[in-house]
Short mmCIF file of C-alpha atoms in Angstrom, two decimals:
data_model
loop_
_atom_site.label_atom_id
_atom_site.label_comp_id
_atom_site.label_asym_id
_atom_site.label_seq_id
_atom_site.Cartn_x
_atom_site.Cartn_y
_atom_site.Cartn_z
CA UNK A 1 0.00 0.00 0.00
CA UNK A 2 1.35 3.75 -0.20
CA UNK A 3 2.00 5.97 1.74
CA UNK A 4 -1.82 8.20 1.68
CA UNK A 5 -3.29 4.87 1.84
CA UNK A 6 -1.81 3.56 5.17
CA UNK A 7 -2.31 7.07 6.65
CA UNK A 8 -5.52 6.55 5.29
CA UNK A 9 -6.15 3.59 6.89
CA UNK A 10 -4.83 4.54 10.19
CA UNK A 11 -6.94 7.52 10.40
CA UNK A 12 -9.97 5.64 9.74
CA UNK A 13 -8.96 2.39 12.30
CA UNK A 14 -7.87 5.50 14.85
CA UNK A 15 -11.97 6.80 14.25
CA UNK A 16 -13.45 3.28 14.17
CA UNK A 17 -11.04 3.01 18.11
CA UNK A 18 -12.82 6.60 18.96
CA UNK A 19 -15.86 5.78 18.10
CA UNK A 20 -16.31 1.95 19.63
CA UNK A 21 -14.70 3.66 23.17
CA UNK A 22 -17.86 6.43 22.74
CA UNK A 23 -20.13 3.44 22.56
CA UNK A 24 -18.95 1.41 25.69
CA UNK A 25 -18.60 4.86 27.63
CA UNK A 26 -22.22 4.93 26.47
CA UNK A 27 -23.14 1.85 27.63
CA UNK A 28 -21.61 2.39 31.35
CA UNK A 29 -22.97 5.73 31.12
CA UNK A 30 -26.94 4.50 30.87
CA UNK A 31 -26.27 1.52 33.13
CA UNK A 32 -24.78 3.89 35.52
CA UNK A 33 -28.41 6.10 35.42
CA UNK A 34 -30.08 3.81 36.99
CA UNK A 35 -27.66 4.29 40.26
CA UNK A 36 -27.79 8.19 40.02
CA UNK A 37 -30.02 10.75 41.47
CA UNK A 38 -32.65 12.70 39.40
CA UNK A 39 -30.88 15.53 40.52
CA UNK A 40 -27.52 13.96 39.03
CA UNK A 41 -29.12 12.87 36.01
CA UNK A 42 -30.47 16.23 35.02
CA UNK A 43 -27.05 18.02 35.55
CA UNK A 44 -25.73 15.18 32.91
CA UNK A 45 -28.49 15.53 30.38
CA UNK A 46 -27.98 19.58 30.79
CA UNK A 47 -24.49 19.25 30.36
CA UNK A 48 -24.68 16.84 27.63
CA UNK A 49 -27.33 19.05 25.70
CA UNK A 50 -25.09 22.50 26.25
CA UNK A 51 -22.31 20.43 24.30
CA UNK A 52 -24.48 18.90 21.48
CA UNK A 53 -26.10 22.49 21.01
CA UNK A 54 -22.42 23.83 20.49
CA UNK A 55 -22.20 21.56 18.32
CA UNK A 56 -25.30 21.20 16.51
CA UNK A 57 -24.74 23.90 13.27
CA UNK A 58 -21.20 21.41 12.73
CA UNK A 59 -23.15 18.27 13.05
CA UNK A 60 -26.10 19.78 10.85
CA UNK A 61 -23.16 20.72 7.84
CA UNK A 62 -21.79 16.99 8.38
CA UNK A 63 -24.91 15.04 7.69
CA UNK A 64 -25.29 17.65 4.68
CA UNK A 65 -21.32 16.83 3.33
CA UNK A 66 -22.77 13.06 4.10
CA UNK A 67 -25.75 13.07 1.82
CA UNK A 68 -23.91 15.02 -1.37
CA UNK A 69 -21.11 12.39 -1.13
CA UNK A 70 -23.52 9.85 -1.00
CA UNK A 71 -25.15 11.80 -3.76
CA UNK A 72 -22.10 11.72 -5.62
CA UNK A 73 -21.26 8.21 -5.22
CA UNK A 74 -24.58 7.17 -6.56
CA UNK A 75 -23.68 9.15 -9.51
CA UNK A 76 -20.40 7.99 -10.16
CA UNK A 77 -20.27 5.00 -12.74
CA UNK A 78 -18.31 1.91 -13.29
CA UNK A 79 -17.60 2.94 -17.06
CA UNK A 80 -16.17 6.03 -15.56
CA UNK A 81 -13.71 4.40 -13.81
CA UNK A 82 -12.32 2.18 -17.18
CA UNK A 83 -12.31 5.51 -18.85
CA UNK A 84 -10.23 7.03 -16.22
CA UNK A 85 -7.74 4.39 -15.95
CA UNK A 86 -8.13 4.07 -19.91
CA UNK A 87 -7.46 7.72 -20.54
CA UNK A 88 -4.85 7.63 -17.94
CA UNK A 89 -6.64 10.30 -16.17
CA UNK A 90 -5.14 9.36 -12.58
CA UNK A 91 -5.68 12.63 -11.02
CA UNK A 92 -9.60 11.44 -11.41
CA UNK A 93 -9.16 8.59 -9.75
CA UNK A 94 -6.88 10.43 -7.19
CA UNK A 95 -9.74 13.09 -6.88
CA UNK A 96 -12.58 10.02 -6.46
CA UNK A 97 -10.85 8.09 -3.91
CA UNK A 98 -9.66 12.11 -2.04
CA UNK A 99 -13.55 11.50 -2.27
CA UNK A 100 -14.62 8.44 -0.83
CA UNK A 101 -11.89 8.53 2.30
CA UNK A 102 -13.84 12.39 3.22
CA UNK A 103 -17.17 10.22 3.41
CA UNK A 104 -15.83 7.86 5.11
CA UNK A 105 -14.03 10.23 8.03
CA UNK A 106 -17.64 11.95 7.42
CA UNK A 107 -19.46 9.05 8.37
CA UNK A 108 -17.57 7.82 11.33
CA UNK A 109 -18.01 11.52 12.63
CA UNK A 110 -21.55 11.41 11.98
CA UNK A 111 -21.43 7.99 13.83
CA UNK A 112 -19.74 9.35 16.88
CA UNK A 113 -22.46 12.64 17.33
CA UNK A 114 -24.83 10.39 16.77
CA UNK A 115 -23.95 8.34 19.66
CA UNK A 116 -23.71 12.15 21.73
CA UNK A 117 -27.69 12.57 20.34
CA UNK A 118 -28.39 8.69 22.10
CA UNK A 119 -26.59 9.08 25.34
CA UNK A 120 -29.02 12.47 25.78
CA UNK A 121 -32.18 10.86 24.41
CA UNK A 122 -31.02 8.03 26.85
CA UNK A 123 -30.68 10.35 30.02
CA UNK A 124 -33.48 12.12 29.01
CA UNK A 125 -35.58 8.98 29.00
CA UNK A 126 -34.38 7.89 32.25
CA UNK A 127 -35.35 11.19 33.69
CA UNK A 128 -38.81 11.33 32.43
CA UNK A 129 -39.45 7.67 33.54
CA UNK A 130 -38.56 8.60 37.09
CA UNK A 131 -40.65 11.77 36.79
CA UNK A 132 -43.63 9.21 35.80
CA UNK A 133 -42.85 7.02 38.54
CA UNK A 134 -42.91 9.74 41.23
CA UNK A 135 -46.14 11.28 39.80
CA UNK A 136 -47.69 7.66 39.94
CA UNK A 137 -46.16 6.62 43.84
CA UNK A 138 -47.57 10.45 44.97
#
């Protein structure tokens, strides 16, 4: 492999690491809700919605970049990858897979806010569960 594909490649194992510790931290973090306070839980959930709203315009312009490269890839033919290497147009083929490895650091980022967007819908359920269960033992 070269040299842009291995970094390539580590990037994108580095994300996949990132984004597979987000998930167990998830997991410990909604097992752990159980154990904590209302009072706890709603610091937690406010804390984790103040972050996801500073982050919300940059998730927004992410899912965007993620549907035009899907977009794109849909578009993007077989044929026009025999003409390229036909043609010896490299720098297309450079240009299409410069293309593919932004969806797929795209994606994984998508992947991990969209784990942010569960651990609050999470907490948030947890919260208004208890809030049902005090309103019903009252």
């Amino acid at each position: 492999m070269n040299n842009i594909t291995n970094n390539f490649s580590k990037e994108f194992f580095d994300n996949l690491q990132v984004l597979e510790d987000r998930a167990k931290l998830l997991q410990e973090n909604i097992q752990a809700s159980t154990q904590k306070t209302q009072l706890e839980i709603q610091f937690s959930l406010s804390e984790i919605r103040t972050n996801l709203n500073a982050v919300k315009h940059e998730f927004e312009k992410y899912r965007t970049k993620l549907l035009k490269h899907f977009a794109e890839q849909e578009s993007e033919l077989k044929p026009n990858i025999e003409e390229c290497e036909t043609s010896h147009k490299f720098q297309k083929l450079e240009n299409r897979a410069d293309r593919a490895e932004r969806y797929a650091s795209t994606a994984i980022f998508l992947a991990i806010a969209t784990i942010e967007e569960a651990e609050e819908a999470a907490l948030a359920a947890t919260s208004r569960r208890r809030d049902a269960d005090a309103a019903r033992e009252s």
